[in-house]
Coordinates of C-alpha atoms in Angstrom, one line a residue:
Chain A
M1181 CA 0.0 23.1 -8.5
P1182 CA -3.2 21.2 -8.1
L1183 CA -4.3 20.7 -4.5
F1184 CA -7.3 18.7 -3.2
P1185 CA -8.1 20.0 0.2
A1186 CA -10.5 17.6 2.1
S1187 CA -12.8 19.0 4.6
A1188 CA -12.3 17.5 8.0
S1189 CA -15.4 16.0 9.6
G1190 CA -17.0 18.2 12.3
N1191 CA -17.9 17.3 15.8
G1192 CA -21.4 18.3 15.6
N1193 CA -23.3 15.1 16.4
N1194 CA -20.8 13.7 18.9
T1195 CA -22.3 14.8 22.0
G1196 CA -20.9 12.8 24.9
V1197 CA -18.1 11.3 22.7
A1198 CA -14.4 12.4 23.2
E1199 CA -13.6 15.5 21.5
E1200 CA -11.3 15.5 18.3
K1201 CA -8.0 16.8 19.3
P1202 CA -6.9 20.0 17.4
L1203 CA -4.2 20.3 14.9
N1204 CA -0.9 22.0 15.4
L1205 CA -1.2 24.1 12.2
P1206 CA -0.8 27.9 11.6
F1207 CA -3.9 29.8 10.3
D1208 CA -2.0 31.7 7.7
P1209 CA 0.0 30.4 4.6
P1210 CA 3.5 29.8 5.7
P1211 CA 6.4 31.9 4.1
L1212 CA 8.3 30.8 1.2
L1213 CA 11.6 29.2 2.0
R1214 CA 15.1 29.1 0.4
V1215 CA 17.3 26.1 0.7
D1216 CA 21.1 26.6 0.4
P1217 CA 23.8 23.9 0.1
V1218 CA 25.9 23.6 3.3
A1219 CA 28.1 20.5 2.6
V1220 CA 28.4 17.5 0.4
L1221 CA 29.6 14.4 2.5
E1222 CA 31.5 12.1 0.4
G1223 CA 32.6 8.6 1.6
H1224 CA 29.9 6.0 0.9
E1225 CA 30.9 3.7 -1.9
D1226 CA 27.4 2.9 -3.0
R1227 CA 23.9 4.5 -2.9
V1228 CA 22.9 6.2 0.3
W1229 CA 19.5 4.8 1.5
C1230 CA 18.8 6.6 4.7
V1231 CA 20.0 9.8 6.7
S1232 CA 19.0 10.4 10.3
W1233 CA 19.9 13.0 12.8
C1234 CA 20.8 12.3 16.4
P1235 CA 17.9 13.8 18.6
T1236 CA 20.3 15.2 21.1
A1237 CA 23.4 16.4 19.2
N1238 CA 24.2 17.8 15.7
V1239 CA 25.3 14.5 14.5
L1240 CA 24.0 12.8 11.3
A1241 CA 24.0 9.1 10.6
S1242 CA 23.8 7.8 7.0
S1243 CA 23.4 4.3 5.8
S1244 CA 24.3 2.8 2.5
A1245 CA 24.4 -0.1 0.1
D1246 CA 28.1 -0.3 0.9
K1247 CA 27.0 -2.1 4.1
T1248 CA 28.1 0.6 6.4
V1249 CA 26.7 3.3 8.5
K1250 CA 28.7 6.7 8.9
L1251 CA 28.4 9.4 11.4
W1252 CA 29.1 13.0 10.5
S1253 CA 29.7 16.1 12.4
C1254 CA 30.4 19.7 11.9
L1255 CA 33.9 20.5 13.3
Q1256 CA 35.0 24.1 13.7
H1257 CA 38.6 24.6 13.0
A1258 CA 40.7 26.5 15.6
K1259 CA 42.3 28.5 12.7
A1260 CA 39.0 29.9 11.4
V1261 CA 39.5 33.3 13.0
D1262 CA 41.7 35.0 10.3
E1263 CA 40.9 37.8 8.0
Q1264 CA 40.2 35.7 5.0
H1265 CA 37.6 33.6 6.9
Q1266 CA 35.7 36.4 8.4
Q1267 CA 34.0 37.1 5.1
Y1268 CA 33.3 33.5 4.5
P1269 CA 32.8 32.0 7.8
Q1270 CA 31.5 28.7 6.3
K1271 CA 34.9 27.9 5.1
G1272 CA 36.1 27.6 8.6
L1273 CA 33.5 24.8 9.3
S1274 CA 33.6 21.4 7.8
W1275 CA 31.6 18.3 8.1
E1276 CA 33.6 15.2 8.7
C1277 CA 33.0 11.5 9.2
I1278 CA 33.6 10.8 12.8
H1279 CA 32.8 7.2 13.0
T1280 CA 31.8 4.2 10.8
L1281 CA 29.7 1.2 11.9
A1282 CA 31.1 -1.6 9.7
G1283 CA 31.7 -5.3 9.6
E1284 CA 28.3 -6.4 11.2
H1285 CA 26.1 -6.4 8.0
S1286 CA 26.7 -8.6 5.1
R1287 CA 24.4 -6.7 2.9
T1288 CA 22.8 -3.2 2.3
V1289 CA 22.0 -1.2 5.4
R1290 CA 18.6 0.1 4.3
H1291 CA 17.5 2.2 7.3
I1292 CA 18.8 3.6 10.6
S1293 CA 17.0 5.0 13.7
W1294 CA 18.4 6.8 16.7
S1295 CA 16.8 6.1 20.1
P1296 CA 15.2 9.1 21.9
S1297 CA 18.2 9.6 24.2
G1298 CA 20.7 9.3 21.4
D1299 CA 22.5 6.6 23.1
Y1300 CA 21.4 3.8 20.7
I1301 CA 21.5 3.4 16.9
A1302 CA 19.4 0.6 15.3
C1303 CA 20.1 -0.5 11.8
A1304 CA 17.9 -2.4 9.3
S1305 CA 19.6 -4.6 6.7
F1306 CA 18.9 -6.7 3.7
D1307 CA 20.8 -9.4 5.5
R1308 CA 17.6 -10.1 7.2
T1309 CA 18.6 -8.8 10.6
A1310 CA 18.5 -5.6 12.5
T1311 CA 21.3 -4.5 14.8
V1312 CA 21.4 -2.3 17.9
W1313 CA 24.5 -0.3 18.7
K1314 CA 25.2 1.4 21.9
R1315 CA 27.4 4.4 22.7
A1316 CA 30.7 3.2 24.0
S1317 CA 31.8 6.4 25.8
D1318 CA 30.1 8.6 28.4
D1319 CA 31.9 11.5 26.9
V1320 CA 29.2 13.8 25.6
N1321 CA 31.4 14.9 22.8
R1322 CA 32.4 11.4 21.5
F1323 CA 30.3 9.3 19.4
D1324 CA 31.9 5.8 19.4
F1325 CA 29.3 3.0 19.0
E1326 CA 29.7 -0.8 19.6
L1327 CA 27.4 -3.6 18.7
E1328 CA 25.1 -4.5 21.4
A1329 CA 22.5 -6.8 20.0
I1330 CA 21.4 -8.6 16.8
L1331 CA 17.6 -8.8 16.2
D1332 CA 17.1 -12.1 14.2
G1333 CA 13.7 -13.4 13.2
H1334 CA 12.6 -11.9 9.8
E1335 CA 12.7 -14.3 6.9
S1336 CA 13.8 -11.7 4.4
E1337 CA 15.2 -8.3 4.0
V1338 CA 14.5 -5.8 6.9
K1339 CA 13.4 -2.5 5.3
C1340 CA 13.0 -0.2 8.3
V1341 CA 13.6 0.1 12.1
A1342 CA 12.0 2.7 14.5
W1343 CA 12.5 3.3 18.2
L1344 CA 9.6 4.2 20.6
T1345 CA 11.7 4.4 23.8
D1346 CA 15.3 3.4 24.4
S1347 CA 13.9 -0.1 25.2
T1348 CA 11.3 -0.6 22.6
L1349 CA 11.6 -0.7 18.8
A1350 CA 9.8 -2.0 15.7
T1351 CA 11.2 -3.6 12.5
C1352 CA 9.5 -4.4 9.2
S1353 CA 10.4 -6.6 6.3
R1354 CA 9.9 -8.0 2.8
D1355 CA 8.4 -11.0 4.6
R1356 CA 5.1 -8.9 5.1
T1357 CA 5.5 -8.7 8.9
V1358 CA 6.2 -5.9 11.5
W1359 CA 8.0 -7.0 14.7
V1360 CA 7.9 -5.2 18.0
W1361 CA 11.0 -5.8 20.3
D1362 CA 11.4 -5.1 23.8
R1363 CA 14.8 -4.9 25.7
V1364 CA 14.8 -7.3 28.6
D1365 CA 18.3 -7.0 29.6
V1366 CA 21.6 -5.3 28.6
G1367 CA 22.2 -6.7 25.0
E1368 CA 19.2 -8.8 25.0
F1369 CA 15.8 -8.1 23.2
E1370 CA 12.6 -10.1 23.1
C1371 CA 10.0 -10.3 20.4
A1372 CA 6.8 -8.6 21.7
G1373 CA 4.8 -9.1 18.8
V1374 CA 4.7 -10.3 15.2
L1375 CA 2.2 -8.1 13.3
A1376 CA 0.9 -9.9 10.2
G1377 CA -1.7 -8.6 7.8
H1378 CA 0.0 -6.7 4.9
A1379 CA -0.3 -8.5 1.6
Q1380 CA 3.1 -7.6 0.6
D1381 CA 6.6 -6.2 1.3
V1382 CA 6.4 -3.7 4.2
K1383 CA 8.5 -0.6 3.4
A1384 CA 8.6 1.4 6.5
C1385 CA 7.2 1.8 10.1
A1386 CA 6.7 4.6 12.5
W1387 CA 5.5 5.2 16.0
I1388 CA 2.8 7.6 17.2
P1389 CA 3.8 8.2 20.8
P1390 CA 1.0 8.3 23.4
I1391 CA -0.4 11.9 23.6
D1392 CA -2.2 11.7 26.9
G1393 CA -1.1 10.1 30.1
G1394 CA -2.6 6.6 30.1
A1395 CA -2.8 6.4 26.4
K1396 CA -0.9 3.8 24.4
P1397 CA 1.2 4.3 21.3
L1398 CA 0.1 3.4 17.9
L1399 CA 2.4 1.8 15.2
L1400 CA 2.2 2.6 11.5
S1401 CA 3.4 0.5 8.6
C1402 CA 3.3 1.2 5.0
S1403 CA 3.6 -1.3 2.2
Y1404 CA 4.1 -2.4 -1.5
D1405 CA 0.4 -3.5 -1.1
N1406 CA -0.3 0.3 -1.5
T1407 CA -1.7 0.5 2.1
V1408 CA -0.8 2.0 5.5
K1409 CA -1.8 -0.1 8.6
V1410 CA -2.4 1.3 12.0
W1411 CA -1.6 -1.2 14.8
A1412 CA -2.7 -0.9 18.4
E1413 CA -1.9 -3.0 21.5
S1414 CA -5.0 -4.3 23.2
H1415 CA -5.5 -4.2 27.0
I1416 CA -3.6 -7.6 27.2
R1417 CA 0.2 -6.7 27.0
D1418 CA 1.9 -7.7 23.7
D1419 CA -1.5 -8.4 21.9
W1420 CA -1.3 -6.3 18.7
H1421 CA -4.0 -6.0 16.2
C1422 CA -4.6 -4.0 13.1
F1423 CA -6.9 -1.2 14.2
Q1424 CA -7.4 0.4 10.8
T1425 CA -6.0 0.1 7.1
L1426 CA -5.6 3.4 5.3
T1427 CA -6.4 2.9 1.6
R1428 CA -5.8 5.9 -0.5
H1429 CA -2.7 5.4 -2.7
D1430 CA -2.7 3.7 -6.0
E1431 CA 0.9 2.4 -5.7
T1432 CA 3.5 1.4 -3.2
V1433 CA 3.6 3.6 0.0
W1434 CA 7.3 4.2 0.6
S1435 CA 7.3 6.1 3.8
V1436 CA 5.2 7.3 6.6
A1437 CA 6.2 10.2 8.9
V1438 CA 4.5 11.5 12.2
Q1439 CA 4.3 15.2 12.9
P1440 CA 6.3 16.2 16.0
V1441 CA 3.7 18.0 18.3
E1442 CA 5.9 19.1 21.2
Q1443 CA 5.0 22.7 21.7
S1444 CA 7.9 25.0 22.0
I1445 CA 8.6 27.2 25.0
E1446 CA 7.8 30.3 23.0
T1447 CA 4.4 28.9 22.1
L1448 CA 3.6 28.0 25.7
R1449 CA 4.6 31.4 26.9
A1450 CA 2.4 33.0 24.3
E1451 CA -0.5 30.9 25.2
E1452 CA -0.2 31.6 28.9
E1453 CA -0.1 35.3 28.1
E1454 CA -3.3 35.1 25.9
E1455 CA -5.3 32.9 28.2
G1456 CA -4.0 33.7 31.7
G1457 CA -2.4 30.4 32.2
E1458 CA -5.3 28.2 30.9
A1459 CA -3.7 25.0 29.3
Q1460 CA -4.6 24.3 25.7
P1461 CA -5.8 20.8 24.8
T1462 CA -3.0 18.6 23.4
C1463 CA -2.6 18.8 19.6
Q1464 CA -2.7 15.5 17.8
P1465 CA 0.0 14.8 15.2
I1466 CA -0.6 14.7 11.5
I1467 CA 0.4 11.5 9.7
C1468 CA 2.1 12.0 6.2
C1469 CA 2.6 9.3 3.6
C1470 CA 4.3 9.3 0.2
S1471 CA 3.9 6.9 -2.7
D1472 CA 5.0 5.6 -6.1
D1473 CA 1.8 7.3 -7.2
K1474 CA 3.7 10.7 -6.9
S1475 CA 1.4 12.0 -4.2
V1476 CA 1.8 12.8 -0.6
T1477 CA -1.3 12.4 1.7
F1478 CA -2.0 13.9 5.1
W1479 CA -4.1 12.2 7.8
K1480 CA -5.6 13.1 11.2
R1481 CA -7.8 11.2 13.6
N1482 CA -11.5 12.0 14.1
A1483 CA -13.3 11.9 17.4
E1484 CA -13.7 8.1 17.1
G1485 CA -9.9 7.8 16.6
K1486 CA -10.2 6.8 13.0
F1487 CA -7.9 8.3 10.5
H1488 CA -9.0 10.1 7.5
V1489 CA -7.3 12.2 4.7
I1490 CA -7.3 15.9 5.3
V1491 CA -5.3 17.0 2.2
T1492 CA -3.3 15.6 -0.6
A1493 CA -0.3 17.1 -2.5
T1494 CA 0.3 16.2 -6.0
G1495 CA 1.8 17.5 -9.2
F1496 CA 5.2 18.6 -7.8
A1497 CA 7.1 15.4 -8.4
E1498 CA 7.7 13.6 -11.8
R1499 CA 8.6 10.3 -10.4
S1500 CA 8.1 8.1 -7.3
I1501 CA 8.3 10.0 -3.9
Y1502 CA 10.5 7.8 -1.6
T1503 CA 10.8 9.8 1.5
V1504 CA 9.0 12.5 3.8
G1505 CA 10.2 14.0 6.9
W1506 CA 8.7 16.7 9.3
A1507 CA 10.5 19.8 10.5
P1508 CA 10.8 20.5 14.1
S1509 CA 7.4 21.8 15.5
N1510 CA 8.6 25.3 16.3
C1511 CA 9.4 25.9 12.6
G1512 CA 5.7 25.5 11.5
A1513 CA 4.1 22.5 9.7
I1514 CA 6.8 21.8 7.1
V1515 CA 7.5 18.5 5.3
A1516 CA 10.5 17.8 3.1
C1517 CA 9.9 15.3 0.3
G1518 CA 12.6 13.4 -1.8
S1519 CA 11.7 11.9 -5.1
G1520 CA 13.0 9.8 -8.0
D1521 CA 13.3 12.9 -10.2
N1522 CA 16.4 14.0 -8.1
K1523 CA 14.3 16.6 -6.4
I1524 CA 13.6 17.8 -2.8
T1525 CA 10.4 19.7 -2.3
L1526 CA 9.4 21.5 0.8
L1527 CA 5.6 21.5 1.6
G1528 CA 3.8 23.7 4.1
L1529 CA 0.5 23.0 5.8
Y1530 CA -2.0 25.6 7.3
Q1531 CA -5.7 25.6 8.2
S1532 CA -8.5 27.9 7.5
R1533 CA -9.8 30.0 10.3
G1534 CA -13.4 29.0 11.3
Y1535 CA -13.6 26.2 8.8
N1536 CA -12.3 22.7 9.3
E1537 CA -10.1 22.8 6.1
V1538 CA -6.5 22.2 5.7
H1539 CA -4.4 23.3 2.8
V1540 CA -1.0 22.4 1.5
T1541 CA 1.4 24.5 -0.5
V1542 CA 4.9 24.3 -2.0
L1543 CA 7.5 26.4 0.0
A1544 CA 10.7 25.5 -1.8
E1545 CA 11.9 23.4 -4.7
L1546 CA 15.4 21.9 -5.4
P1547 CA 15.1 20.4 -8.8
S1548 CA 18.5 18.9 -8.9
A1549 CA 19.3 18.3 -5.3
H1550 CA 21.2 15.0 -6.2
E1551 CA 22.5 13.6 -9.4
A1552 CA 20.2 10.7 -8.9
D1553 CA 17.1 9.5 -7.0
V1554 CA 16.6 11.0 -3.5
N1555 CA 16.1 8.2 -1.0
S1556 CA 16.0 10.1 2.3
V1557 CA 15.3 13.4 3.8
A1558 CA 15.7 14.5 7.5
F1559 CA 15.5 17.7 9.4
C1560 CA 17.8 18.3 12.4
S1561 CA 15.5 18.5 15.4
I1562 CA 17.9 20.8 17.2
V1563 CA 17.2 24.3 16.2
K1564 CA 17.1 27.5 18.3
G1565 CA 14.2 29.9 17.8
A1566 CA 12.1 30.4 14.6
L1567 CA 13.4 30.3 10.9
D1568 CA 16.0 32.9 10.1
D1569 CA 15.1 35.7 7.7
S1570 CA 17.3 36.3 4.8
K1571 CA 18.4 39.6 6.4
E1572 CA 19.3 37.8 9.6
V1573 CA 21.5 35.4 7.4
V1574 CA 23.5 38.4 6.1
N1575 CA 23.9 39.6 9.9
D1576 CA 25.2 36.1 10.8
N1577 CA 27.8 36.3 8.1
N1578 CA 28.9 39.8 9.2
N1579 CA 29.2 38.8 12.8
N1580 CA 31.0 35.6 11.9
S1581 CA 28.7 33.8 14.2
S1582 CA 28.2 30.1 14.2
S1583 CA 25.2 28.7 12.4
S1584 CA 23.7 27.4 15.6
S1585 CA 20.4 29.0 14.7
A1586 CA 20.1 27.4 11.3
L1587 CA 17.6 24.8 10.4
L1588 CA 19.5 22.0 8.8
L1589 CA 18.1 19.4 6.4
A1590 CA 20.0 16.3 5.3
S1591 CA 19.4 14.1 2.2
G1592 CA 20.9 10.9 0.9
G1593 CA 20.7 9.6 -2.7
D1594 CA 21.6 7.1 -5.4
D1595 CA 24.6 9.2 -6.3
N1596 CA 26.4 7.9 -3.2
M1597 CA 26.2 11.3 -1.6
V1598 CA 24.9 12.8 1.6
R1599 CA 24.1 16.4 1.5
V1600 CA 23.4 19.0 4.2
W1601 CA 21.2 22.1 3.4
R1602 CA 20.3 25.1 5.3
V1603 CA 16.7 26.2 5.4
A1604 CA 15.6 29.7 6.0
R1605 CA 12.8 32.2 5.0
A1606 CA 13.2 33.5 1.4
Chain B
M1178 CA 15.0 -27.5 -14.2
T1179 CA 13.8 -30.5 -16.0
E1180 CA 11.0 -29.0 -17.9
L1181 CA 11.4 -26.1 -20.2
V1182 CA 9.1 -23.0 -19.7
N1183 CA 9.0 -22.6 -23.4
P1184 CA 10.2 -25.7 -25.2
N1185 CA 9.8 -24.4 -28.9
P1186 CA 10.5 -20.7 -29.2
T1187 CA 10.4 -19.0 -32.5
V1188 CA 13.8 -17.9 -33.8
F1189 CA 14.0 -15.0 -36.1
R1190 CA 17.3 -15.6 -37.9
D1191 CA 16.7 -12.8 -40.4
A1192 CA 17.3 -10.3 -37.5
L1193 CA 20.9 -10.8 -38.0
Q1194 CA 20.8 -9.7 -41.7
H1195 CA 18.6 -6.6 -41.2
Q1196 CA 20.3 -4.6 -38.6
P1197 CA 18.9 -1.0 -38.2
Q1198 CA 21.1 1.5 -40.0
R1199 CA 21.9 5.0 -39.0
S1200 CA 21.4 7.8 -41.5
A1201 CA 24.5 9.3 -43.1
E1202 CA 23.9 12.5 -41.1
E1203 CA 23.8 10.6 -37.7
L1204 CA 27.0 8.7 -38.7
L1205 CA 28.7 12.1 -39.4
Q1206 CA 27.6 13.5 -36.0
E1207 CA 29.1 10.4 -34.3
Q1208 CA 32.5 11.6 -35.7
D1209 CA 32.2 15.0 -34.4
E1210 CA 33.6 14.8 -30.8
S1211 CA 32.4 18.3 -29.9
F1212 CA 28.8 17.2 -30.6
R1213 CA 27.3 15.8 -27.5
D1214 CA 26.1 12.3 -28.2
P1215 CA 22.5 11.9 -27.2
I1216 CA 21.1 8.6 -26.2
D1217 CA 18.7 7.3 -28.6
S1218 CA 16.6 4.1 -29.0
L1219 CA 19.1 2.5 -31.4
E1220 CA 22.0 2.9 -28.8
V1221 CA 19.7 1.4 -26.2
F1222 CA 18.7 -1.5 -28.3
H1223 CA 22.4 -2.2 -29.2
H1224 CA 23.1 -2.5 -25.5
I1225 CA 20.4 -5.1 -24.9
R1226 CA 20.0 -7.0 -28.1
S1227 CA 22.7 -9.5 -27.3
I1228 CA 21.3 -10.5 -23.9
R1229 CA 21.0 -14.2 -23.9
D1230 CA 17.7 -16.0 -23.1
P1231 CA 18.0 -17.9 -19.8
E1232 CA 16.7 -21.1 -21.4
H1233 CA 18.0 -21.1 -24.9
P1234 CA 21.1 -20.5 -26.9
N1235 CA 19.6 -17.4 -28.5
T1236 CA 19.7 -13.7 -28.0
L1237 CA 16.7 -11.5 -27.0
E1238 CA 16.9 -10.0 -30.4
E1239 CA 16.7 -13.3 -32.1
L1240 CA 13.7 -14.3 -30.0
K1241 CA 12.1 -10.8 -30.7
V1242 CA 11.9 -10.3 -26.9
V1243 CA 13.4 -6.8 -27.6
E1244 CA 12.9 -4.6 -30.5
P1245 CA 14.1 -1.0 -31.3
E1246 CA 10.4 0.1 -31.9
L1247 CA 9.6 -0.7 -28.3
I1248 CA 12.1 1.6 -26.9
R1249 CA 11.5 5.2 -25.9
V1250 CA 14.0 7.7 -25.0
D1251 CA 13.4 11.1 -23.4
E1252 CA 16.7 12.9 -23.7
V1253 CA 15.6 16.1 -21.7
K1254 CA 14.5 14.0 -18.8
Q1255 CA 17.3 11.4 -19.2
T1256 CA 14.6 8.7 -19.1
V1257 CA 14.7 5.5 -21.0
R1258 CA 11.5 3.2 -21.2
V1259 CA 12.0 -0.3 -22.6
Q1260 CA 9.1 -2.7 -23.3
F1261 CA 9.9 -6.3 -23.9
T1262 CA 7.8 -9.1 -25.0
P1263 CA 8.1 -12.5 -23.3
T1264 CA 8.2 -15.5 -25.7
V1265 CA 5.1 -17.1 -24.0
P1266 CA 2.3 -15.4 -21.9
H1267 CA 2.9 -17.6 -18.8
C1268 CA 6.7 -17.3 -19.0
S1269 CA 8.1 -17.6 -15.5
M1270 CA 11.4 -16.2 -16.7
T1271 CA 10.0 -12.9 -17.4
T1272 CA 11.1 -11.1 -14.3
L1273 CA 14.5 -12.5 -14.7
I1274 CA 14.7 -11.2 -18.3
G1275 CA 13.6 -7.8 -17.1
L1276 CA 16.3 -7.8 -14.5
C1277 CA 18.8 -8.5 -17.1
I1278 CA 17.7 -5.6 -19.3
S1279 CA 17.7 -3.3 -16.3
L1280 CA 21.1 -4.2 -15.0
K1281 CA 22.7 -4.0 -18.4
L1282 CA 21.3 -0.6 -19.0
Q1283 CA 22.3 0.6 -15.6
R1284 CA 25.9 -0.3 -16.4
S1285 CA 25.9 0.9 -20.0
L1286 CA 24.0 4.3 -19.9
P1287 CA 25.2 7.5 -18.3
R1288 CA 25.0 7.6 -14.5
G1289 CA 21.7 9.0 -13.3
T1290 CA 19.7 7.8 -16.3
K1291 CA 16.2 6.7 -15.3
V1292 CA 15.5 3.3 -16.7
D1293 CA 11.8 1.9 -16.8
V1294 CA 11.5 -1.7 -17.9
Y1295 CA 7.9 -3.0 -18.7
V1296 CA 6.3 -6.0 -20.2
T1297 CA 4.6 -5.2 -23.6
P1298 CA 1.0 -4.7 -22.9
G1299 CA -1.1 -7.8 -23.4
S1300 CA 1.9 -10.0 -23.7
H1301 CA 1.9 -11.7 -20.2
E1302 CA -0.6 -13.0 -17.8
Q1303 CA 0.9 -11.3 -14.8
E1304 CA 1.8 -8.0 -16.4
E1305 CA 0.9 -5.8 -13.6
Q1306 CA 2.8 -7.8 -11.1
V1307 CA 5.9 -8.1 -13.2
N1308 CA 6.0 -4.5 -14.0
K1309 CA 5.5 -3.4 -10.3
Q1310 CA 8.5 -5.6 -9.3
L1311 CA 10.8 -4.5 -12.1
N1312 CA 10.2 -0.8 -11.3
D1313 CA 10.6 -1.1 -7.5
K1314 CA 14.2 -0.2 -7.4
E1315 CA 14.6 -1.4 -3.9
R1316 CA 13.5 -4.8 -4.7
V1317 CA 15.7 -4.9 -7.8
A1318 CA 18.7 -3.8 -5.8
A1319 CA 18.0 -6.5 -3.0
A1320 CA 17.4 -9.2 -5.8
L1321 CA 20.9 -8.3 -7.3
E1322 CA 22.5 -8.8 -3.9
N1323 CA 21.4 -12.4 -4.1
K1324 CA 24.6 -14.1 -5.5
N1325 CA 22.8 -17.0 -7.1
L1326 CA 20.4 -14.8 -8.9
L1327 CA 23.3 -12.5 -9.8
N1328 CA 25.2 -15.3 -11.3
V1329 CA 22.4 -16.3 -13.6
V1330 CA 21.9 -12.7 -14.6
E1331 CA 25.6 -12.3 -15.4
S1332 CA 25.6 -15.3 -17.5
C1333 CA 22.9 -13.9 -19.6
L1334 CA 24.7 -10.6 -20.0
N1335 CA 27.9 -12.1 -21.1
E1336 CA 28.6 -12.4 -24.8
F1337 CA 28.6 -15.7 -26.4
E1338 CA 32.1 -17.1 -26.4

């Protein structure tokens, strides 16, 4: 697989300027992974465009050209504890549709996003609107949603929606704009900015949350014009401007994903033991983009805050790459990619010791993950501990324990299917 | 539309008299049900030859917009690549014709077949823009959700009555 690592610029001549933040990357090549099928979720009547996990519970949302959003959850049957099932515990578990958001959108639901608390779902639709749905029950185990607000303003299909907080979200559209919305009251949202500058259809948007106290978030958008734009809010509230345009891809940029950088408790403990309690500087998130040009690019910020490419992955996909998604930070720097050749590929990043070089490698490949294009991939962010070894998998089966420690990956495709996969060390 | 984009298209009547023929071996294979019937360029051509031009009472075959020599099939990768030639370089119906070809093949070919539709190189002023639109499956899907446009496409796909 051809790889083109790019040397990161050093800080040598930046005396007095803010230091470049370190990357949250391992120094050794990550281990190969295996990806095993867990479930096939049938129910959508047309292609599945987007899958997204609730950040606070093992609930998966999927959106489709059939104009609906479905919520899925894994239910453990009470009768799973008999002799036959002890050998095959997975047969006692089944994924079921627990709720359907329907009736509100008159055309395809292209994208869905959970708010950080898991209390809201936003949907982006080809009917030119985005909708916000609110959980109707305080019961932690119930996931009923009712319509809270309709965000109206875009002149054509809305392609993506992304929450920053439970009160702020962004939408983007074929009308070439990105909108920022603020909740001003229950069920009421105000437009906080119309971000114009892309020359074409805006395919997706994503937030880079503020890293330090006092810092402001950045908003990313990627487009049919082959670029990614970085938007920043100036000192005047609601005054958004394009801070930088990333030009590297030769074709449409389909998706942009921000690496989660929350350090796990284990990492913090290890650091405290090593350094006697001295705090590490906060890591900066890596930005990842995928394109019709069949490549995935990774970006970081230099000391001046400008983004530049640190490494590019090519050669693993035969058709457009439509989607990228990061694994939780305590699993290592792993990215799942979904492409038009029906394939899911897992990439791993690591850095060289001593040199400012980043490398990318293929950790796993699923050549026929779906029977048609893969439109969306997403890792569940709820995972205990590190990735299981294969041996531990065997132990889990013998002990008939639940799969609570599994890293789950979901995908949706043009074959109308939602699939759930388990990722572990090979 | 009061003014025709192309008021004087060339019609190739002979096309109806010289339909491509399959070899005897190919015909025999078609009779053998146990033999898996691969997609080939003639089959693809058969699906799209009778699509009607949006402006004229002629088929794409008659106007030489589609020809079997401009179709490539990769059976292993289940990929079909169709080039079509607009009747005039500035034809504003080009994207619509491409949509008709794309939708017809999506419906006719086995599910999961990849269909790539392109303008024949050098035959259209906005070749790159048209090709990019036709091969953006999200924009194609959104366009076909527009009922007015879908009606026009459907009328082009329907056989002459």
